[in-house]
Amino acid sequence: MRVLVAGVFDLLHPGHLYFLRRAKEMGRELIVIIARDEIVLKEKGRHPVIPEKQRREMVEGLKPVDRAILGDKEDFLRPVEEINPDLIVLGPNQEVNEDELLKKLRERGMKSKIVRINEKYECELNSSSKIISRVLELFGRD
């Protein structure tokens, strides 16, 4: 079974690894779509700390990941169509309406199923935002 996840994956942390391991357990091949820098800026109002090509390289180097690719700048479903996954796995922080996504997939002739992993990996620094706050706390804003 081909499994697909997508995300920013800026400042990798144990929560990312937990999510990727769980997704990999659901199939034989795990492919990750990395959000483009300009899309992150548009959706989050800030640039990622790590540039997209480096984020892709880092994620692809993780043991659970078979392949990582950069997303499309105009049509987020284009790479999904090309990959044609059996399963799309969403994480607990992804604000995606599953019914709307499923409808868009069906409109394009895809039969992918969608699963959400709701549990988070609990640790002190389990999000990129927490890591950024910690760095600012330790080293100031200069």
N, CA and C atoms as an extended XYZ file, in Angstrom:
426
Properties=species:S:1:pos:R:3:atomname:S:1:resname:S:1:resid:I:1 pbc="F F F"
N         0.837       -1.181        0.000 N   MET     1
C         0.000        0.000        0.000 CA  MET     1
C         0.883        1.246        0.000 C   MET     1
N         0.564        2.165       -0.868 N   ARG     2
C         1.303        3.429       -0.989 CA  ARG     2
C         0.629        4.481       -0.096 C   ARG     2
N         1.420        5.024        0.833 N   VAL     3
C         0.919        5.997        1.809 CA  VAL     3
C         1.524        7.366        1.506 C   VAL     3
N         0.691        8.394        1.613 N   LEU     4
C         1.128        9.758        1.343 CA  LEU     4
C         0.824       10.651        2.539 C   LEU     4
N         1.803       11.470        2.898 N   VAL     5
C         1.587       12.537        3.874 CA  VAL     5
C         2.128       13.825        3.267 C   VAL     5
N         1.675       14.934        3.807 N   ALA     6
C         2.157       16.233        3.332 CA  ALA     6
C         2.293       17.163        4.523 C   ALA     6
N         3.232       18.089        4.419 N   GLY     7
C         3.398       19.048        5.501 CA  GLY     7
C         4.567       19.969        5.257 C   GLY     7
N         4.780       20.865        6.210 N   VAL     8
C         5.869       21.829        6.122 CA  VAL     8
C         7.184       21.183        6.550 C   VAL     8
N         7.176       20.500        7.677 N   PHE     9
C         8.361       19.824        8.226 CA  PHE     9
C         9.531       20.792        8.403 C   PHE     9
N         9.217       21.936        9.002 N   ASP    10
C        10.234       22.938        9.311 CA  ASP    10
C        10.744       22.658       10.718 C   ASP    10
N        12.027       22.711       10.923 N   LEU    11
C        12.640       22.407       12.221 CA  LEU    11
C        12.152       21.045       12.723 C   LEU    11
N        12.693       20.008       12.142 N   LEU    12
C        12.280       18.648       12.490 CA  LEU    12
C        12.375       18.410       13.990 C   LEU    12
N        11.390       17.685       14.515 N   HIS    13
C        11.331       17.385       15.943 CA  HIS    13
C        10.712       15.996       16.135 C   HIS    13
N        10.713       15.466       17.361 N   PRO    14
C        10.191       14.118       17.595 CA  PRO    14
C         8.733       13.932       17.172 C   PRO    14
N         7.931       14.986       17.214 N   GLY    15
C         6.546       14.876       16.763 CA  GLY    15
C         6.454       14.530       15.284 C   GLY    15
N         7.326       15.126       14.475 N   HIS    16
C         7.371       14.785       13.052 CA  HIS    16
C         7.726       13.313       12.869 C   HIS    16
N         8.757       12.879       13.562 N   LEU    17
C         9.216       11.497       13.423 CA  LEU    17
C         8.136       10.516       13.864 C   LEU    17
N         7.450       10.816       14.959 N   TYR    18
C         6.352        9.972       15.440 CA  TYR    18
C         5.275        9.847       14.360 C   TYR    18
N         4.882       10.979       13.786 N   PHE    19
C         3.858       10.998       12.746 CA  PHE    19
C         4.288       10.172       11.531 C   PHE    19
N         5.525       10.353       11.095 N   LEU    20
C         6.016        9.619        9.922 CA  LEU    20
C         6.115        8.121       10.195 C   LEU    20
N         6.539        7.748       11.383 N   ARG    21
C         6.598        6.318       11.742 CA  ARG    21
C         5.207        5.700       11.733 C   ARG    21
N         4.251        6.408       12.322 N   ARG    22
C         2.874        5.893       12.359 CA  ARG    22
C         2.312        5.747       10.943 C   ARG    22
N         2.581        6.736       10.096 N   ALA    23
C         2.099        6.671        8.714 CA  ALA    23
C         2.734        5.492        7.978 C   ALA    23
N         4.022        5.282        8.179 N   LYS    24
C         4.736        4.184        7.505 CA  LYS    24
C         4.168        2.832        7.916 C   LYS    24
N         3.731        2.700        9.164 N   GLU    25
C         3.148        1.442        9.645 CA  GLU    25
C         1.889        1.063        8.873 C   GLU    25
N         1.283        2.016        8.197 N   MET    26
C         0.027        1.779        7.490 CA  MET    26
C         0.220        1.264        6.069 C   MET    26
N         1.462        1.175        5.608 N   GLY    27
C         1.692        0.699        4.248 CA  GLY    27
C         3.127        0.294        4.019 C   GLY    27
N         3.450       -0.038        2.784 N   ARG    28
C         4.814       -0.484        2.468 CA  ARG    28
C         5.695        0.662        1.983 C   ARG    28
N         5.076        1.708        1.420 N   GLU    29
C         5.835        2.826        0.860 CA  GLU    29
C         5.276        4.139        1.400 C   GLU    29
N         6.163        4.984        1.935 N   LEU    30
C         5.744        6.286        2.459 CA  LEU    30
C         6.367        7.396        1.620 C   LEU    30
N         5.500        8.209        1.033 N   ILE    31
C         5.929        9.353        0.236 CA  ILE    31
C         5.457       10.619        0.949 C   ILE    31
N         6.346       11.598        1.023 N   VAL    32
C         6.050       12.844        1.727 CA  VAL    32
C         6.109       14.011        0.746 C   VAL    32
N         5.063       14.826        0.756 N   ILE    33
C         5.059       16.066       -0.021 CA  ILE    33
C         5.430       17.200        0.927 C   ILE    33
N         6.469       17.932        0.572 N   ILE    34
C         6.957       19.048        1.377 CA  ILE    34
C         6.346       20.347        0.846 C   ILE    34
N         5.743       21.125        1.734 N   ALA    35
C         5.129       22.397        1.340 CA  ALA    35
C         6.185       23.372        0.822 C   ALA    35
N         5.852       24.056       -0.249 N   ARG    36
C         6.752       25.040       -0.849 CA  ARG    36
C         6.843       26.274        0.046 C   ARG    36
N         7.988       26.940        0.007 N   ASP    37
C         8.211       28.132        0.832 CA  ASP    37
C         7.116       29.183        0.634 C   ASP    37
N         6.773       29.457       -0.618 N   GLU    38
C         5.794       30.518       -0.880 CA  GLU    38
C         4.392       30.142       -0.403 C   GLU    38
N         4.080       28.858       -0.388 N   ILE    39
C         2.783       28.403        0.125 CA  ILE    39
C         2.744       28.557        1.642 C   ILE    39
N         3.856       28.233        2.305 N   VAL    40
C         3.939       28.402        3.763 CA  VAL    40
C         3.750       29.872        4.122 C   VAL    40
N         4.402       30.754        3.397 N   LEU    41
C         4.269       32.193        3.638 CA  LEU    41
C         2.813       32.629        3.484 C   LEU    41
N         2.176       32.158        2.441 N   LYS    42
C         0.782       32.522        2.169 CA  LYS    42
C        -0.158       32.000        3.261 C   LYS    42
N         0.048       30.764        3.699 N   GLU    43
C        -0.880       30.145        4.646 CA  GLU    43
C        -0.572       30.448        6.108 C   GLU    43
N         0.708       30.618        6.449 N   LYS    44
C         1.080       30.844        7.849 CA  LYS    44
C         1.521       32.274        8.136 C   LYS    44
N         1.717       33.060        7.070 N   GLY    45
C         2.116       34.446        7.256 CA  GLY    45
C         3.581       34.628        7.607 C   GLY    45
N         4.372       33.597        7.416 N   ARG    46
C         5.814       33.681        7.690 CA  ARG    46
C         6.544       32.676        6.804 C   ARG    46
N         7.797       32.987        6.552 N   HIS    47
C         8.633       32.046        5.808 CA  HIS    47
C         9.033       30.902        6.728 C   HIS    47
N         9.242       29.712        6.197 N   PRO    48
C         9.823       28.657        7.029 CA  PRO    48
C        11.265       29.028        7.380 C   PRO    48
N        11.759       28.516        8.482 N   VAL    49
C        13.145       28.763        8.886 CA  VAL    49
C        14.090       28.071        7.912 C   VAL    49
N        13.766       26.846        7.565 N   ILE    50
C        14.603       26.023        6.686 CA  ILE    50
C        14.035       26.085        5.264 C   ILE    50
N        14.859       26.392        4.260 N   PRO    51
C        14.375       26.443        2.875 CA  PRO    51
C        13.828       25.091        2.400 C   PRO    51
N        12.905       25.149        1.456 N   GLU    52
C        12.186       23.963        0.990 CA  GLU    52
C        13.083       22.821        0.527 C   GLU    52
N        14.139       23.114       -0.202 N   LYS    53
C        15.001       22.033       -0.702 CA  LYS    53
C        15.712       21.321        0.443 C   LYS    53
N        16.118       22.083        1.462 N   GLN    54
C        16.760       21.465        2.628 CA  GLN    54
C        15.751       20.651        3.433 C   GLN    54
N        14.525       21.165        3.575 N   ARG    55
C        13.495       20.409        4.298 CA  ARG    55
C        13.213       19.094        3.593 C   ARG    55
N        13.138       19.134        2.261 N   ARG    56
C        12.899       17.912        1.493 CA  ARG    56
C        14.024       16.912        1.718 C   ARG    56
N        15.253       17.391        1.655 N   GLU    57
C        16.416       16.520        1.831 CA  GLU    57
C        16.440       15.900        3.231 C   GLU    57
N        16.135       16.704        4.242 N   MET    58
C        16.129       16.203        5.621 CA  MET    58
C        15.055       15.129        5.809 C   MET    58
N        13.856       15.401        5.319 N   VAL    59
C        12.754       14.449        5.480 CA  VAL    59
C        13.048       13.165        4.722 C   VAL    59
N        13.583       13.278        3.514 N   GLU    60
C        13.877       12.079        2.730 CA  GLU    60
C        14.938       11.213        3.405 C   GLU    60
N        15.782       11.816        4.228 N   GLY    61
C        16.815       11.064        4.933 CA  GLY    61
C        16.319       10.320        6.158 C   GLY    61
N        15.074       10.531        6.543 N   LEU    62
C        14.534        9.848        7.715 CA  LEU    62
C        14.163        8.407        7.374 C   LEU    62
N        14.414        7.520        8.297 N   LYS    63
C        14.236        6.085        8.069 CA  LYS    63
C        12.841        5.682        7.560 C   LYS    63
N        11.753        6.232        8.106 N   PRO    64
C        10.440        5.776        7.619 CA  PRO    64
C        10.097        6.232        6.202 C   PRO    64
N        10.806        7.233        5.691 N   VAL    65
C        10.430        7.877        4.425 CA  VAL    65
C        11.124        7.213        3.240 C   VAL    65
N        10.327        6.819        2.256 N   ASP    66
C        10.882        6.233        1.036 CA  ASP    66
C        11.229        7.303        0.006 C   ASP    66
N        10.414        8.361       -0.022 N   ARG    67
C        10.665        9.428       -0.989 CA  ARG    67
C         9.999       10.704       -0.492 C   ARG    67
N        10.665       11.832       -0.718 N   ALA    68
C        10.086       13.140       -0.394 CA  ALA    68
C        10.197       14.025       -1.626 C   ALA    68
N         9.128       14.733       -1.919 N   ILE    69
C         9.099       15.622       -3.080 CA  ILE    69
C         8.562       16.989       -2.652 C   ILE    69
N         8.867       18.002       -3.431 N   LEU    70
C         8.305       19.326       -3.189 CA  LEU    70
C         6.904       19.394       -3.778 C   LEU    70
N         6.023       20.089       -3.078 N   GLY    71
C         4.664       20.260       -3.566 CA  GLY    71
C         4.608       21.149       -4.795 C   GLY    71
N         3.432       21.246       -5.356 N   ASP    72
C         3.201       22.094       -6.520 CA  ASP    72
C         2.863       23.504       -6.042 C   ASP    72
N         3.344       24.498       -6.748 N   LYS    73
C         3.119       25.888       -6.332 CA  LYS    73
C         1.703       26.372       -6.617 C   LYS    73
N         1.008       25.754       -7.562 N   GLU    74
C        -0.320       26.230       -7.933 CA  GLU    74
C        -1.448       25.260       -7.626 C   GLU    74
N        -1.189       23.982       -7.715 N   ASP    75
C        -2.249       22.985       -7.535 CA  ASP    75
C        -1.767       21.920       -6.558 C   ASP    75
N        -2.230       22.007       -5.323 N   PHE    76
C        -1.724       21.085       -4.305 CA  PHE    76
C        -2.082       19.631       -4.596 C   PHE    76
N        -3.083       19.403       -5.433 N   LEU    77
C        -3.463       18.022       -5.742 CA  LEU    77
C        -2.685       17.415       -6.910 C   LEU    77
N        -1.969       18.229       -7.664 N   ARG    78
C        -1.225       17.705       -8.817 CA  ARG    78
C        -0.259       16.582       -8.416 C   ARG    78
N         0.609       16.784       -7.404 N   PRO    79
C         1.501       15.676       -7.034 CA  PRO    79
C         0.753       14.491       -6.429 C   PRO    79
N        -0.387       14.758       -5.801 N   VAL    80
C        -1.194       13.658       -5.255 CA  VAL    80
C        -1.685       12.788       -6.409 C   VAL    80
N        -2.137       13.422       -7.475 N   GLU    81
C        -2.578       12.681       -8.667 CA  GLU    81
C        -1.442       11.846       -9.251 C   GLU    81
N        -0.256       12.440       -9.326 N   GLU    82
C         0.897       11.735       -9.897 CA  GLU    82
C         1.289       10.527       -9.048 C   GLU    82
N         1.225       10.679       -7.735 N   ILE    83
C         1.597        9.595       -6.821 CA  ILE    83
C         0.493        8.548       -6.747 C   ILE    83
N        -0.761        8.999       -6.809 N   ASN    84
C        -1.930        8.126       -6.729 CA  ASN    84
C        -1.847        7.183       -5.522 C   ASN    84
N        -1.832        7.740       -4.310 N   PRO    85
C        -1.677        6.903       -3.118 CA  PRO    85
C        -2.932        6.099       -2.799 C   PRO    85
N        -2.730        4.989       -2.124 N   ASP    86
C        -3.861        4.218       -1.613 CA  ASP    86
C        -4.442        4.910       -0.383 C   ASP    86
N        -3.554        5.557        0.374 N   LEU    87
C        -3.941        6.150        1.644 CA  LEU    87
C        -3.263        7.503        1.833 C   LEU    87
N        -4.026        8.488        2.260 N   ILE    88
C        -3.493        9.798        2.635 CA  ILE    88
C        -3.654        9.914        4.142 C   ILE    88
N        -2.553       10.195        4.828 N   VAL    89
C        -2.582       10.292        6.283 CA  VAL    89
C        -2.415       11.752        6.686 C   VAL    89
N        -3.339       12.222        7.506 N   LEU    90
C        -3.305       13.589        8.022 CA  LEU    90
C        -2.847       13.571        9.471 C   LEU    90
N        -2.153       14.614        9.868 N   GLY    91
C        -1.680       14.728       11.242 CA  GLY    91
C        -2.640       15.520       12.110 C   GLY    91
N        -2.391       15.529       13.415 N   PRO    92
C        -3.304       16.191       14.357 CA  PRO    92
C        -3.384       17.706       14.190 C   PRO    92
N        -2.357       18.326       13.647 N   ASN    93
C        -2.346       19.787       13.500 CA  ASN    93
C        -2.761       20.260       12.114 C   ASN    93
N        -3.068       19.347       11.232 N   GLN    94
C        -3.407       19.745        9.866 CA  GLN    94
C        -4.879       20.128        9.778 C   GLN    94
N        -5.111       21.383        9.442 N   GLU    95
C        -6.474       21.905        9.360 CA  GLU    95
C        -7.038       21.633        7.971 C   GLU    95
N        -7.348       20.384        7.738 N   VAL    96
C        -7.872       19.947        6.447 CA  VAL    96
C        -9.249       19.344        6.694 C   VAL    96
N       -10.235       19.794        5.937 N   ASN    97
C       -11.561       19.202        6.014 CA  ASN    97
C       -11.521       17.897        5.222 C   ASN    97
N       -11.634       16.797        5.926 N   GLU    98
C       -11.487       15.486        5.289 CA  GLU    98
C       -12.548       15.231        4.226 C   GLU    98
N       -13.796       15.650        4.484 N   ASP    99
C       -14.869       15.445        3.510 CA  ASP    99
C       -14.624       16.242        2.230 C   ASP    99
N       -14.166       17.490        2.383 N   GLU   100
C       -13.856       18.314        1.203 CA  GLU   100
C       -12.703       17.728        0.403 C   GLU   100
N       -11.671       17.267        1.109 N   LEU   101
C       -10.527       16.659        0.428 CA  LEU   101
C       -10.965       15.410       -0.326 C   LEU   101
N       -11.765       14.580        0.321 N   LEU   102
C       -12.252       13.357       -0.321 CA  LEU   102
C       -13.055       13.690       -1.575 C   LEU   102
N       -13.886       14.710       -1.498 N   LYS   103
C       -14.684       15.139       -2.654 CA  LYS   103
C       -13.775       15.565       -3.808 C   LYS   103
N       -12.739       16.367       -3.501 N   LYS   104
C       -11.805       16.818       -4.539 CA  LYS   104
C       -11.051       15.643       -5.161 C   LYS   104
N       -10.683       14.672       -4.330 N   LEU   105
C        -9.999       13.483       -4.849 CA  LEU   105
C       -10.903       12.725       -5.809 C   LEU   105
N       -12.165       12.532       -5.418 N   ARG   106
C       -13.113       11.788       -6.258 CA  ARG   106
C       -13.380       12.526       -7.572 C   ARG   106
N       -13.444       13.866       -7.511 N   GLU   107
C       -13.658       14.659       -8.731 CA  GLU   107
C       -12.536       14.445       -9.736 C   GLU   107
N       -11.358       14.097       -9.244 N   ARG   108
C       -10.205       13.862      -10.122 CA  ARG   108
C        -9.984       12.379      -10.391 C   ARG   108
N       -10.931       11.571       -9.977 N   GLY   109
C       -10.869       10.145      -10.279 CA  GLY   109
C        -9.973        9.330       -9.364 C   GLY   109
N        -9.583        9.895       -8.228 N   MET   110
C        -8.716        9.161       -7.293 CA  MET   110
C        -9.556        8.423       -6.261 C   MET   110
N        -9.089        7.241       -5.887 N   LYS   111
C        -9.808        6.404       -4.941 CA  LYS   111
C        -9.123        6.332       -3.573 C   LYS   111
N        -8.200        7.232       -3.318 N   SER   112
C        -7.442        7.231       -2.064 CA  SER   112
C        -8.371        7.315       -0.859 C   SER   112
N        -7.997        6.605        0.195 N   LYS   113
C        -8.686        6.721        1.479 CA  LYS   113
C        -7.934        7.754        2.311 C   LYS   113
N        -8.620        8.322        3.298 N   ILE   114
C        -8.019        9.326        4.174 CA  ILE   114
C        -8.129        8.854        5.616 C   ILE   114
N        -7.025        8.952        6.341 N   VAL   115
C        -6.982        8.599        7.765 CA  VAL   115
C        -6.307        9.749        8.493 C   VAL   115
N        -6.769       10.034        9.695 N   ARG   116
C        -6.129       11.070       10.507 CA  ARG   116
C        -5.531       10.434       11.759 C   ARG   116
N        -4.275       10.785       12.027 N   ILE   117
C        -3.628       10.394       13.281 CA  ILE   117
C        -3.865       11.555       14.243 C   ILE   117
N        -4.665       11.327       15.273 N   ASN   118
C        -5.035       12.413       16.182 CA  ASN   118
C        -4.076       12.601       17.344 C   ASN   118
N        -3.420       11.529       17.746 N   GLU   119
C        -2.554       11.659       18.915 CA  GLU   119
C        -1.233       12.325       18.548 C   GLU   119
N        -0.769       13.153       19.488 N   LYS   120
C         0.503       13.852       19.322 CA  LYS   120
C         1.565       13.164       20.163 C   LYS   120
N         2.791       13.271       19.713 N   TYR   121
C         3.923       12.798       20.506 CA  TYR   121
C         4.165       13.835       21.592 C   TYR   121
N         4.108       13.399       22.829 N   GLU   122
C         4.260       14.343       23.937 CA  GLU   122
C         5.720       14.468       24.355 C   GLU   122
N         6.237       15.658       24.199 N   CYS   123
C         7.567       16.009       24.674 CA  CYS   123
C         7.604       17.533       24.784 C   CYS   123
N         8.636       18.052       25.392 N   GLU   124
C         8.703       19.489       25.646 CA  GLU   124
C         8.661       20.319       24.359 C   GLU   124
N         9.396       19.894       23.350 N   LEU   125
C         9.484       20.662       22.105 CA  LEU   125
C         8.902       19.848       20.949 C   LEU   125
N         7.570       19.724       20.930 N   ASN   126
C         6.928       18.895       19.916 CA  ASN   126
C         6.285       19.703       18.789 C   ASN   126
N         6.736       20.935       18.605 N   SER   127
C         6.280       21.723       17.454 CA  SER   127
C         7.373       22.715       17.064 C   SER   127
N         7.378       23.084       15.804 N   SER   128
C         8.367       24.055       15.320 CA  SER   128
C         8.207       25.392       16.032 C   SER   128
N         6.964       25.780       16.312 N   SER   129
C         6.721       27.046       17.020 CA  SER   129
C         7.334       27.031       18.414 C   SER   129
N         7.223       25.901       19.099 N   LYS   130
C         7.826       25.785       20.436 CA  LYS   130
C         9.349       25.858       20.354 C   LYS   130
N         9.916       25.269       19.319 N   ILE   131
C        11.375       25.319       19.138 CA  ILE   131
C        11.814       26.766       18.897 C   ILE   131
N        11.095       27.481       18.044 N   ILE   132
C        11.427       28.883       17.766 CA  ILE   132
C        11.338       29.710       19.049 C   ILE   132
N        10.282       29.506       19.813 N   SER   133
C        10.134       30.237       21.083 CA  SER   133
C        11.278       29.937       22.034 C   SER   133
N        11.676       28.687       22.090 N   ARG   134
C        12.779       28.286       22.976 CA  ARG   134
C        14.094       28.942       22.540 C   ARG   134
N        14.370       28.964       21.244 N   VAL   135
C        15.589       29.601       20.733 CA  VAL   135
C        15.584       31.088       21.087 C   VAL   135
N        14.444       31.744       20.894 N   LEU   136
C        14.349       33.168       21.227 CA  LEU   136
C        14.537       33.399       22.725 C   LEU   136
N        14.002       32.496       23.531 N   GLU   137
C        14.148       32.593       24.986 CA  GLU   137
C        15.613       32.456       25.396 C   GLU   137
N        16.307       31.514       24.776 N   LEU   138
C        17.704       31.256       25.136 CA  LEU   138
C        18.676       32.287       24.570 C   LEU   138
N        18.407       32.747       23.359 N   PHE   139
C        19.377       33.600       22.671 CA  PHE   139
C        18.879       35.017       22.410 C   PHE   139
N        17.695       35.317       22.868 N   GLY   140
C        17.162       36.660       22.700 CA  GLY   140
C        16.687       36.924       21.296 C   GLY   140
N        16.225       38.095       21.092 N   ARG   141
C        15.648       38.470       19.794 CA  ARG   141
C        16.609       39.284       18.952 C   ARG   141
N        17.870       39.357       19.341 N   ASP   142
C        18.855       40.146       18.584 CA  ASP   142
C        19.370       39.401       17.387 C   ASP   142
